[in-house]
XYZ file of N, CA and C in Angstrom:
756
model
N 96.025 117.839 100.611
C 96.872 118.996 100.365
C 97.260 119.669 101.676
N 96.269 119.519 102.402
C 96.696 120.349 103.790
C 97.766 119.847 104.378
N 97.183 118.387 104.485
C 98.590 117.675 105.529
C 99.667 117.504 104.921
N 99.677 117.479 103.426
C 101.169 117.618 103.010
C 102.121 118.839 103.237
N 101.186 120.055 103.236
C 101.679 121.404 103.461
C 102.084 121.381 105.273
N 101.382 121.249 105.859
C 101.460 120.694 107.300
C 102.462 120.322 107.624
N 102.623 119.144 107.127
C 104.019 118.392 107.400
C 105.780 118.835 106.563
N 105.119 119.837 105.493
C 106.441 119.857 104.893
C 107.335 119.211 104.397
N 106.180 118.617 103.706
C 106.699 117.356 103.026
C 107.084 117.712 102.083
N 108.650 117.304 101.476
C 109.134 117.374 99.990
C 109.303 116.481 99.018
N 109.245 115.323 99.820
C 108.928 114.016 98.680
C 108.322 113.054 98.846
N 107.678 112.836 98.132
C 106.284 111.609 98.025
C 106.374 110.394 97.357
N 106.670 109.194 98.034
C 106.872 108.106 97.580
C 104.842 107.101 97.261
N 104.359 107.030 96.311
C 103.518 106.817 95.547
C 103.373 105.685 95.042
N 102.205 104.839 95.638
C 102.471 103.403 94.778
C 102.106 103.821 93.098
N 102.090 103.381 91.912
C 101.526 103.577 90.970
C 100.004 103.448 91.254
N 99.295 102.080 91.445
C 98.143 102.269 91.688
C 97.231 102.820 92.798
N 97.457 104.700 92.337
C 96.846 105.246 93.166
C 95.826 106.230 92.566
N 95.184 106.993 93.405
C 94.278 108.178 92.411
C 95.105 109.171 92.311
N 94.586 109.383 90.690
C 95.701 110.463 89.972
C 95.310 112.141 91.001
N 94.557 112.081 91.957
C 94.516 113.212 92.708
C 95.728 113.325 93.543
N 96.089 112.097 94.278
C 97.302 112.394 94.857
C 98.890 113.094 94.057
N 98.646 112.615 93.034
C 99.971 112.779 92.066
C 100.076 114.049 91.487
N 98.552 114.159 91.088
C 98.246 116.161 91.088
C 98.532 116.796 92.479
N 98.005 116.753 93.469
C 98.603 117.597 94.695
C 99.543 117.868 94.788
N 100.785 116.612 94.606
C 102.261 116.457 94.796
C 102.126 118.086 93.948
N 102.198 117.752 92.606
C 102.491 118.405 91.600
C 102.281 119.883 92.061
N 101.056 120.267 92.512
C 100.377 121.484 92.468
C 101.453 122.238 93.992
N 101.992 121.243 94.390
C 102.628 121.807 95.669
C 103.745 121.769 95.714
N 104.799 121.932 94.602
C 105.977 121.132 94.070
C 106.620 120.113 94.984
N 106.078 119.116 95.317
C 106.445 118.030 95.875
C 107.270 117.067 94.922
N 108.028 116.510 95.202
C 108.793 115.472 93.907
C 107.829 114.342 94.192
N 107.957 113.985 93.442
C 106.927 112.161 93.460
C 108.234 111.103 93.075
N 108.177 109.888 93.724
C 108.809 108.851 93.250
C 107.975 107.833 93.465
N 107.733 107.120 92.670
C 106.788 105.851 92.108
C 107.816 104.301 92.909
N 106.681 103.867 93.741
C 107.279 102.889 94.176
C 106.541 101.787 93.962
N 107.063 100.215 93.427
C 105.990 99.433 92.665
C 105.611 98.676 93.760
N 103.870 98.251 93.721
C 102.971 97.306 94.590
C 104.014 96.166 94.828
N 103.769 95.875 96.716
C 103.697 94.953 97.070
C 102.471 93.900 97.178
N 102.645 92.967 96.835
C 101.843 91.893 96.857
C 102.511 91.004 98.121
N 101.200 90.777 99.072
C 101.758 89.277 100.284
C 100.790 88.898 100.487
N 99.844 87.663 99.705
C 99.076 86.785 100.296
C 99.250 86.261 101.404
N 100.071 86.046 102.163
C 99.915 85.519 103.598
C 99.346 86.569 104.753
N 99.665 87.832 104.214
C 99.258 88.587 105.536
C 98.011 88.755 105.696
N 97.420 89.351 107.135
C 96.176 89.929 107.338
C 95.647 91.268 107.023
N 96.781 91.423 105.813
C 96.570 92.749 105.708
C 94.995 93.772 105.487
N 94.875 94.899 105.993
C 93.998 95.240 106.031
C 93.429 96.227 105.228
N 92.596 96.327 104.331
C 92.072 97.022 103.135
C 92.007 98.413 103.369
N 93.152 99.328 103.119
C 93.637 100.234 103.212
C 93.215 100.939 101.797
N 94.112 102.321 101.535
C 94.465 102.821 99.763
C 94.653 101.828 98.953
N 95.763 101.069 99.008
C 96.724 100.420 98.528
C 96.133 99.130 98.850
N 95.020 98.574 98.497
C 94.648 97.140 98.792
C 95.777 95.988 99.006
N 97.020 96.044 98.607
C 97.477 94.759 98.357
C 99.363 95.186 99.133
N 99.141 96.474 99.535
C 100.618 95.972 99.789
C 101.003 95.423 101.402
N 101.619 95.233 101.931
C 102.218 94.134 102.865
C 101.837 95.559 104.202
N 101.034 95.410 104.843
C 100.441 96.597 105.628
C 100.997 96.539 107.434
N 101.663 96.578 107.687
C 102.540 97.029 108.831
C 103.257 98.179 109.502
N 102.970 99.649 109.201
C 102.991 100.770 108.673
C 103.616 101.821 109.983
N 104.806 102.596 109.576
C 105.027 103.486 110.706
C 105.417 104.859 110.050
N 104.361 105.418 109.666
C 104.560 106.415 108.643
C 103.886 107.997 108.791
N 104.025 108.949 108.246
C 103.430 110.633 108.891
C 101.718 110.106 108.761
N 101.241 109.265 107.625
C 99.819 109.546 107.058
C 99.539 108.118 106.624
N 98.310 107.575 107.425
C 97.331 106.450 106.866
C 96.587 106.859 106.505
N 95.914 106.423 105.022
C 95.199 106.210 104.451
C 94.240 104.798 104.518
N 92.901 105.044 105.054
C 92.099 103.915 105.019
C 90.823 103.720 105.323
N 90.107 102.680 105.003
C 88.619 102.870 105.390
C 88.211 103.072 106.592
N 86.812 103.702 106.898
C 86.576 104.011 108.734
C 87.147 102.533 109.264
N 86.804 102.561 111.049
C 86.901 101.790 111.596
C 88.519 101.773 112.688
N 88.937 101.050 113.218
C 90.127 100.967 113.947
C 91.349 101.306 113.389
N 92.100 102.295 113.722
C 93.411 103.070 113.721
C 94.232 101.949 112.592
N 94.690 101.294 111.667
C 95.705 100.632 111.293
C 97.191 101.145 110.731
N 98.251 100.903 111.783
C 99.228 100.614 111.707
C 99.806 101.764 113.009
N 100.994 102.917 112.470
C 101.317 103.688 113.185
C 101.650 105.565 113.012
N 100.662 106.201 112.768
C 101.242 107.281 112.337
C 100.514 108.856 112.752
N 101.041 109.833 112.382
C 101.046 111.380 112.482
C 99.141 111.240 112.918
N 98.906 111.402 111.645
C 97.470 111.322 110.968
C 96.782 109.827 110.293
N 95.675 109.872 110.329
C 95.124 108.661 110.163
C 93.536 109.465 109.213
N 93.429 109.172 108.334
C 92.864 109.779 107.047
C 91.698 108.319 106.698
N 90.953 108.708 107.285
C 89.246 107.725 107.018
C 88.262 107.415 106.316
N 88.306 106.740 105.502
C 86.754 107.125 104.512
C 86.409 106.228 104.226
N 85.517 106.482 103.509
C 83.850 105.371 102.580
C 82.509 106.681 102.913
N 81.824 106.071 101.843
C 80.301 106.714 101.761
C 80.399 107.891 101.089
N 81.801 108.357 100.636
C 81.442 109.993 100.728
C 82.130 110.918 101.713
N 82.540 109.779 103.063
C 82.340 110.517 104.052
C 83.526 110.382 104.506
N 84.727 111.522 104.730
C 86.169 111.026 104.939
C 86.565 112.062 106.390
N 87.077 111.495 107.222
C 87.335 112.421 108.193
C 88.889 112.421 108.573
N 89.765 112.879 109.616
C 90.877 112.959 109.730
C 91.051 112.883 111.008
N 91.959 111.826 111.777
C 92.331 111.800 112.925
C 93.515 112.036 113.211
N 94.098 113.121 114.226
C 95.104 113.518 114.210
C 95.588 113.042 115.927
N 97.049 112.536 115.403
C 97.992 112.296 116.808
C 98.722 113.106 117.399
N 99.175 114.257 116.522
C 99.930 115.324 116.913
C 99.037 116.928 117.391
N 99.233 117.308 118.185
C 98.935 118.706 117.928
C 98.913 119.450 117.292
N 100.362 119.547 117.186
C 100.751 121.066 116.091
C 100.138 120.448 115.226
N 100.337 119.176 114.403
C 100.198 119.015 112.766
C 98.684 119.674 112.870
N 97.378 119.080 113.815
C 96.468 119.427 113.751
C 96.178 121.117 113.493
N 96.971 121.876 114.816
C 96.666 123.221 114.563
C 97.508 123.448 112.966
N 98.521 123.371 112.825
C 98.406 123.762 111.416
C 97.679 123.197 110.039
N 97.413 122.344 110.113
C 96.713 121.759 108.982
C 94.748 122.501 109.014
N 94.434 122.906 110.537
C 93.164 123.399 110.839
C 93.392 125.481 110.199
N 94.936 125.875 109.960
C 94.952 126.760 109.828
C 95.388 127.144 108.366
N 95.850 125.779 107.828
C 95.852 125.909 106.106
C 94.634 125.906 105.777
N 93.865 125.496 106.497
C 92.251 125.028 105.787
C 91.411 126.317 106.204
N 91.713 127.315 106.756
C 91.304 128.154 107.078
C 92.021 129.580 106.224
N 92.518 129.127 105.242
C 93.097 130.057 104.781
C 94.372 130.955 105.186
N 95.284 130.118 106.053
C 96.351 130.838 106.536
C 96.128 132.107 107.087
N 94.333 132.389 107.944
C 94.369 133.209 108.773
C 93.957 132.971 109.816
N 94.974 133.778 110.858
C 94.838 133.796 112.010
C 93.706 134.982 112.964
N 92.523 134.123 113.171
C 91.596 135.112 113.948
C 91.767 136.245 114.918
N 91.672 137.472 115.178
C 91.538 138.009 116.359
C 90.784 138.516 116.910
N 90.892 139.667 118.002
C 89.294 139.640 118.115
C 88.575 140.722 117.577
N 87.458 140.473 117.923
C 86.114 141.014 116.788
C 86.371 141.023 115.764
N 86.719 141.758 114.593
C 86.647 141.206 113.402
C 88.659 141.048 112.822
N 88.946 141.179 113.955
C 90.666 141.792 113.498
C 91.017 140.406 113.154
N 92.013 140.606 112.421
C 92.715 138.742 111.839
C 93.975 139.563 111.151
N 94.757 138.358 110.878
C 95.908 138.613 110.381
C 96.523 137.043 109.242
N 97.116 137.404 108.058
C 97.481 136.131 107.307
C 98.612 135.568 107.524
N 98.962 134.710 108.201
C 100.482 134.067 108.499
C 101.344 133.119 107.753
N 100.010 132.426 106.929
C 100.110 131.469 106.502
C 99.872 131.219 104.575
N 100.075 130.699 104.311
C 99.599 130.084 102.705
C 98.513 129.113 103.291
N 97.472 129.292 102.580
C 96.438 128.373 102.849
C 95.289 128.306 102.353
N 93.906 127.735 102.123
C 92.622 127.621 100.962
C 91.918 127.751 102.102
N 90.230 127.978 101.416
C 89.711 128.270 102.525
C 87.754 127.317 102.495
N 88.244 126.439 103.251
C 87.386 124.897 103.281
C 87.136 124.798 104.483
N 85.518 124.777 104.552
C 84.828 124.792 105.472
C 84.684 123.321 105.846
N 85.252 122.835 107.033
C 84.249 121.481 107.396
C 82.993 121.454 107.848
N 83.081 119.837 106.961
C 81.424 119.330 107.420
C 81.461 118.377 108.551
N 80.359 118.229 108.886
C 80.116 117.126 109.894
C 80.062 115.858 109.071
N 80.698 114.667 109.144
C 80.647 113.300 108.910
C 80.770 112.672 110.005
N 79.705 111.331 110.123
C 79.621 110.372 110.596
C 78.852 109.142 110.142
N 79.601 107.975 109.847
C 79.213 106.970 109.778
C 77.957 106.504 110.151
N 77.190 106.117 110.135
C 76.268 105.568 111.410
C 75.750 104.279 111.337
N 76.135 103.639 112.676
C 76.555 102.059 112.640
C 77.439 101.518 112.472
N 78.823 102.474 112.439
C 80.037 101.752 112.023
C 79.908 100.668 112.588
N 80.134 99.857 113.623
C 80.345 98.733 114.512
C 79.562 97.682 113.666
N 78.274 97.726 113.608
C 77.380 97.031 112.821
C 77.639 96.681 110.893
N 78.001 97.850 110.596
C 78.586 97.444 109.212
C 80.357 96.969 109.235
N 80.914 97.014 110.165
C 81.850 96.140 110.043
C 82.213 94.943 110.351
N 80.843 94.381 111.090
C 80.360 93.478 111.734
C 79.741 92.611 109.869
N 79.470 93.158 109.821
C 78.239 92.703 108.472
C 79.453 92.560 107.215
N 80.219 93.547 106.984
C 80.777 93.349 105.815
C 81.843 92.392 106.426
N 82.270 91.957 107.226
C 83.746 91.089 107.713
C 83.019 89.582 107.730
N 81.227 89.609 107.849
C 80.779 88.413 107.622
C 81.068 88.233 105.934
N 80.616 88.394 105.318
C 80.628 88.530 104.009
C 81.875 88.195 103.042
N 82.531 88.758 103.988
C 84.366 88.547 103.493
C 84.618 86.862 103.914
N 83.638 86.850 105.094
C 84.380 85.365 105.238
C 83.605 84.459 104.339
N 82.518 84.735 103.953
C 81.571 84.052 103.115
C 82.019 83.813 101.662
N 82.837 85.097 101.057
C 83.518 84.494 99.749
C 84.721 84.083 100.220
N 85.194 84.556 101.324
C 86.807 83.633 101.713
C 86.052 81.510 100.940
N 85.510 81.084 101.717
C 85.198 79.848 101.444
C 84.716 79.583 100.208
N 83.459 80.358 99.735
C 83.382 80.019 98.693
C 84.457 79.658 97.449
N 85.619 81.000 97.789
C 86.128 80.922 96.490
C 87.487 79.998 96.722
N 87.496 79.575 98.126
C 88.581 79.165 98.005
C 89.496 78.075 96.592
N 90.343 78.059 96.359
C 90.623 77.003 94.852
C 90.050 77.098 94.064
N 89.223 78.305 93.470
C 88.634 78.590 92.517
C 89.914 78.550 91.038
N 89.177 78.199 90.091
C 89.831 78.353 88.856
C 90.215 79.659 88.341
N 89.247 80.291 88.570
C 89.223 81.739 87.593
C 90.540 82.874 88.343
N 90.141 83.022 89.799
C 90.964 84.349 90.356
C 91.679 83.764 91.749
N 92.408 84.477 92.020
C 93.701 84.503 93.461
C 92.885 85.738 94.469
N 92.264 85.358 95.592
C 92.128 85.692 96.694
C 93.259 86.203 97.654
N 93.288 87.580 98.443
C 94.022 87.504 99.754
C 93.559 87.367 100.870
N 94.115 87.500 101.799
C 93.604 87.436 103.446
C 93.535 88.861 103.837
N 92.427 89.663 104.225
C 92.075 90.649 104.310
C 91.595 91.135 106.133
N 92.100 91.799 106.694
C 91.897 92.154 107.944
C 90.191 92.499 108.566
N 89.836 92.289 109.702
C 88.629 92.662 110.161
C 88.816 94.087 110.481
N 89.681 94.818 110.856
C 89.691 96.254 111.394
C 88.909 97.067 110.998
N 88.590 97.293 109.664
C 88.160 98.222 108.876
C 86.456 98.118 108.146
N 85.799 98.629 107.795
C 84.684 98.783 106.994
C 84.973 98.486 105.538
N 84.353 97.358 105.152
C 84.712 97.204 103.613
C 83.209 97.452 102.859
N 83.588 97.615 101.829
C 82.999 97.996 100.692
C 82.919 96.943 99.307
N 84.016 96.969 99.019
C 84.547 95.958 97.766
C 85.460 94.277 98.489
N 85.315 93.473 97.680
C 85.782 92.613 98.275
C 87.363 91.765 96.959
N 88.364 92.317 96.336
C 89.042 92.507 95.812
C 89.729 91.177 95.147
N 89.820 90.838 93.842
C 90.161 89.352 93.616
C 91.159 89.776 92.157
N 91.832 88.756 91.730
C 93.047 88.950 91.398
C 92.769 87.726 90.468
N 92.494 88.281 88.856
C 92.112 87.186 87.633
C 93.518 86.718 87.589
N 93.216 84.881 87.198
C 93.995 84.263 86.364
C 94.522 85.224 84.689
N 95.880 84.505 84.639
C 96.110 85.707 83.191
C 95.466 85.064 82.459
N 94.884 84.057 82.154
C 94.531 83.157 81.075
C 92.838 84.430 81.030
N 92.670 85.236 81.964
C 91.097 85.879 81.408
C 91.837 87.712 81.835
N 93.092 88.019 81.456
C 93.382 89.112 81.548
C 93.095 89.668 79.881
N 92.697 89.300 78.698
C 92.163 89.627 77.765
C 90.974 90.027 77.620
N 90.045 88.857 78.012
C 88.575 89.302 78.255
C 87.939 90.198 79.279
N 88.775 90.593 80.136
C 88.323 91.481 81.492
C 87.401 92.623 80.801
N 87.501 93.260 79.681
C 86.713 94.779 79.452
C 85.202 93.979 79.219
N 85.145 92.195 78.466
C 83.845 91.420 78.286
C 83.288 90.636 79.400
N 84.247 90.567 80.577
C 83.974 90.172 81.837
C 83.141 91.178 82.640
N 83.736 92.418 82.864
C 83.311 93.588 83.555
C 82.156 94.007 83.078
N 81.799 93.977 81.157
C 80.532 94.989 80.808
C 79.587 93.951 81.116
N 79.565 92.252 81.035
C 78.523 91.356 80.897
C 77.881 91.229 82.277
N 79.252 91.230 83.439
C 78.797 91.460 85.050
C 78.212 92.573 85.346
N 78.180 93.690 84.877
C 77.510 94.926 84.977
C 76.063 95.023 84.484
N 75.971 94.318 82.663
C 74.825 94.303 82.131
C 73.888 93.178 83.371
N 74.112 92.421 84.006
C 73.867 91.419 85.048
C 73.469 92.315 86.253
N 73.849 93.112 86.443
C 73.238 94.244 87.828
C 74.573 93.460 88.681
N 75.552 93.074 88.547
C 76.777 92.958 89.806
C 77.771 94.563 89.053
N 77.577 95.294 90.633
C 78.631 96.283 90.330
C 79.914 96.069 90.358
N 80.680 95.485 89.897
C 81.880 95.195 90.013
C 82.726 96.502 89.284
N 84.086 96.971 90.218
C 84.945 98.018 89.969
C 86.416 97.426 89.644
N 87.337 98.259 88.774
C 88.488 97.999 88.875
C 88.920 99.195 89.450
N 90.621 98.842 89.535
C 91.577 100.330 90.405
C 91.786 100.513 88.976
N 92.953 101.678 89.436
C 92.851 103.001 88.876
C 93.797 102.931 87.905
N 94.142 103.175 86.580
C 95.147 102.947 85.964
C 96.257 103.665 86.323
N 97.680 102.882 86.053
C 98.572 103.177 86.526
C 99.202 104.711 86.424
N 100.118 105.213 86.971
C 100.556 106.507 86.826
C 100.908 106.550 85.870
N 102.459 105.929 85.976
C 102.995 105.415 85.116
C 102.740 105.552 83.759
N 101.329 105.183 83.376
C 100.973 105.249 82.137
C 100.279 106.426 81.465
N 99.550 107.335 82.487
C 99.870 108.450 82.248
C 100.358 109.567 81.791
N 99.965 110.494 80.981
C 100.769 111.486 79.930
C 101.765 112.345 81.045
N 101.196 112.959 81.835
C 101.349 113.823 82.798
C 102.520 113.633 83.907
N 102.503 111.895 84.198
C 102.552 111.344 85.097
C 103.726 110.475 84.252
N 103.953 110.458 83.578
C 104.308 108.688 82.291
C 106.139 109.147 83.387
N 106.311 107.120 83.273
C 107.606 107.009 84.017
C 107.608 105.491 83.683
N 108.507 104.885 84.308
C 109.076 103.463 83.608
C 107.811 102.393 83.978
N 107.297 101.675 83.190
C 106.959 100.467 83.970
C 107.406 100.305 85.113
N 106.464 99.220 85.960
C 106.745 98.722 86.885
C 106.123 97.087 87.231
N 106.705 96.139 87.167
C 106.103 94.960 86.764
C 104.976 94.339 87.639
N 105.227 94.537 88.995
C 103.750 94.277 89.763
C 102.192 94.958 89.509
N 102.889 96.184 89.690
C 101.827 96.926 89.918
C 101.281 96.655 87.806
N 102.050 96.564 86.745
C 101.093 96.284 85.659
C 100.469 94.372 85.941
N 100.746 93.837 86.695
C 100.196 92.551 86.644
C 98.831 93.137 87.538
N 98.844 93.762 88.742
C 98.165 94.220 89.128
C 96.700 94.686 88.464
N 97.353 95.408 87.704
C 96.075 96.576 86.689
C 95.571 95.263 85.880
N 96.560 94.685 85.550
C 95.557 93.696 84.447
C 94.507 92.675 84.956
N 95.196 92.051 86.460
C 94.196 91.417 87.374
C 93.240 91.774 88.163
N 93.074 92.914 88.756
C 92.504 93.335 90.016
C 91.116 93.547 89.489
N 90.343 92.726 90.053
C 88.445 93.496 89.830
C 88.215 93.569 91.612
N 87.140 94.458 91.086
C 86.460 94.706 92.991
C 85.094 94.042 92.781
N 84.709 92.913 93.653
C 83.541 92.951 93.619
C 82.647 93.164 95.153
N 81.002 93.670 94.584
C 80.241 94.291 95.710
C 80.233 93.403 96.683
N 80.366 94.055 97.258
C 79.707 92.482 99.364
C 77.962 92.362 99.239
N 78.105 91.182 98.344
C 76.513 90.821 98.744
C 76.816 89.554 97.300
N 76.115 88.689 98.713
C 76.376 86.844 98.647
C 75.526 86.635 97.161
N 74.905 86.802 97.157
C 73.984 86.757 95.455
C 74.760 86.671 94.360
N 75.762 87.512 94.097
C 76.681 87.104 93.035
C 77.707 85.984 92.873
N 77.515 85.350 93.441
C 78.594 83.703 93.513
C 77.897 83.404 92.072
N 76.614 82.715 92.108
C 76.683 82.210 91.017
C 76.597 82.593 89.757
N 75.847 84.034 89.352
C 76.116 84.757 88.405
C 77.660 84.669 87.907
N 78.376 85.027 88.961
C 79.812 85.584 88.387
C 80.555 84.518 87.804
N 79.890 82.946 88.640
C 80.890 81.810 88.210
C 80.256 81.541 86.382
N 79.341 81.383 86.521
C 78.700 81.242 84.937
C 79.878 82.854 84.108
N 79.801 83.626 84.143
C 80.133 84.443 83.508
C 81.585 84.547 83.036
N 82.568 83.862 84.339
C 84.086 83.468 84.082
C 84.183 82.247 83.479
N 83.320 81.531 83.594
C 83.433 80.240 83.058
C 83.025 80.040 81.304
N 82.351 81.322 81.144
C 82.206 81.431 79.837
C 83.582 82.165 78.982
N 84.252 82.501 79.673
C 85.260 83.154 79.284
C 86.662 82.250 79.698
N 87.263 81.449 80.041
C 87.625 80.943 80.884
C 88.259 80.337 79.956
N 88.323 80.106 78.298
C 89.148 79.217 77.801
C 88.914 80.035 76.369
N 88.773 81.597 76.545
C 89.213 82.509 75.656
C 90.847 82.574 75.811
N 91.103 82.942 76.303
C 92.399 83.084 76.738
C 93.009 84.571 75.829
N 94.226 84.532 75.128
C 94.672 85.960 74.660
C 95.270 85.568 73.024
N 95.326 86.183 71.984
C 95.448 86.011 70.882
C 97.277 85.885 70.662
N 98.262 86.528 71.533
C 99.381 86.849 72.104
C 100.013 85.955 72.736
């Protein structure tokens, strides 16, 4: 909210699969929203950003993405995992103003004198830091390469090529449609199994609040996308579990 106010931003271009927090902010700040549908590019190196899957080459006010190395080109560069999200800023001003929305649009003086200049909330920062970034991106980029091979030509799901830059968490795979039916008996049986596996977020789009036209990627998207945890142990669990499902297929 800050950096949108910051920047003066009036319109927000939004993949569908995003968190419905962003789409509320817009809202709460009368920002217009326009829904723009997922890119998908298996060839790139793209790097596991918000937007896991779109074509990541970026020269824009605001990145969004996990800790670790700067990716792409912009204003602000917006960091997280753990909990723990911090904000790196390229500009000055944006910084001093976005440090003075968050301060409640007041301006200190001295001893107790101040004055309000601004519209603004009033959010105290915390201290965040990673610790070990280097080492856990070291560790999770092994891991990535470890199901890179495994799964390569697998039956069940479509793999991308995913960048080292960043700290991962989830390692993101893309079901055959032939098991886009069974996914809610895929997900509870891998779970009852102790593999945490996550999906993204349902579409805006579909949304009461939010509701706007289809968009055909981004619903192939929602129906394919599972996240699974970084840790090598689940290869064979997961293959037994798709393979039991694997010639359900859809009643449709």
């Amino acid at each position: 909210m800050a950096l949108l106010h910051a920047l003066g931003v009036k319109k927000l271009r939004l993949n569908p699969i995003s968190p419905t927090f962003f789409a509320n902010i817009a809202k709460i700040l009368g920002i217009e929203s326009e829904y723009v549908d997922t890119r998908l590019d298996f060839g790139s190196e793209a790097d596991i950003v918000h937007n896991f899957f779109e074509s990541y080459t970026p020269s824009s006010l605001i990145v969004f993405q996990n800790h670790g190395k700067s990716v792409g080109d912009a204003k602000v560069f917006v960091k997280k995992s753990e909990g723990c999200l911090v904000a790196e800023f390229e500009d000055e001003e944006l910084y001093q103003k976005t440090k003075l929305f968050l301060d409640g649009g007041v301006k200190r003086g001295r001893l107790w004198n101040y004055d309000v200049v601004s519209v603004g909330i009033k959010e105290k920062a915390k201290e965040c830091e990673v610790a070990g970034l280097e080492e856990k991106i070291a560790r999770s980029n092994e891991i990535v390469e470890f199901f890179d091979e495994r799964f390569a030509k697998n039956p069940y799901f479509d793999t991308l090529c995913i960048g080292k830059a960043t700290y991962k968490t989830y390692y993101p795979i893309l079901l055959k449609p032939a098991l886009y039916c069974p996914k809610e008996d895929i997900y509870q049986e891998l779970r009852e199994n102790g593999i945490a596996v996550e999906v993204r977020f349902k579409p805006l789009y579909k949304l009461t609040f939010f509701h706007s036209a289809s968009m055909p990627v981004s619903e192939e998207l929602y129906k394919a996308i599972m996240l699974l945890p970084l840790d090598k142990n689940i290869v064979e669990p997961l293959w037994e579990v798709l393979e039991k499902y694997r010639y359900r297929g859809c009643s449709f």
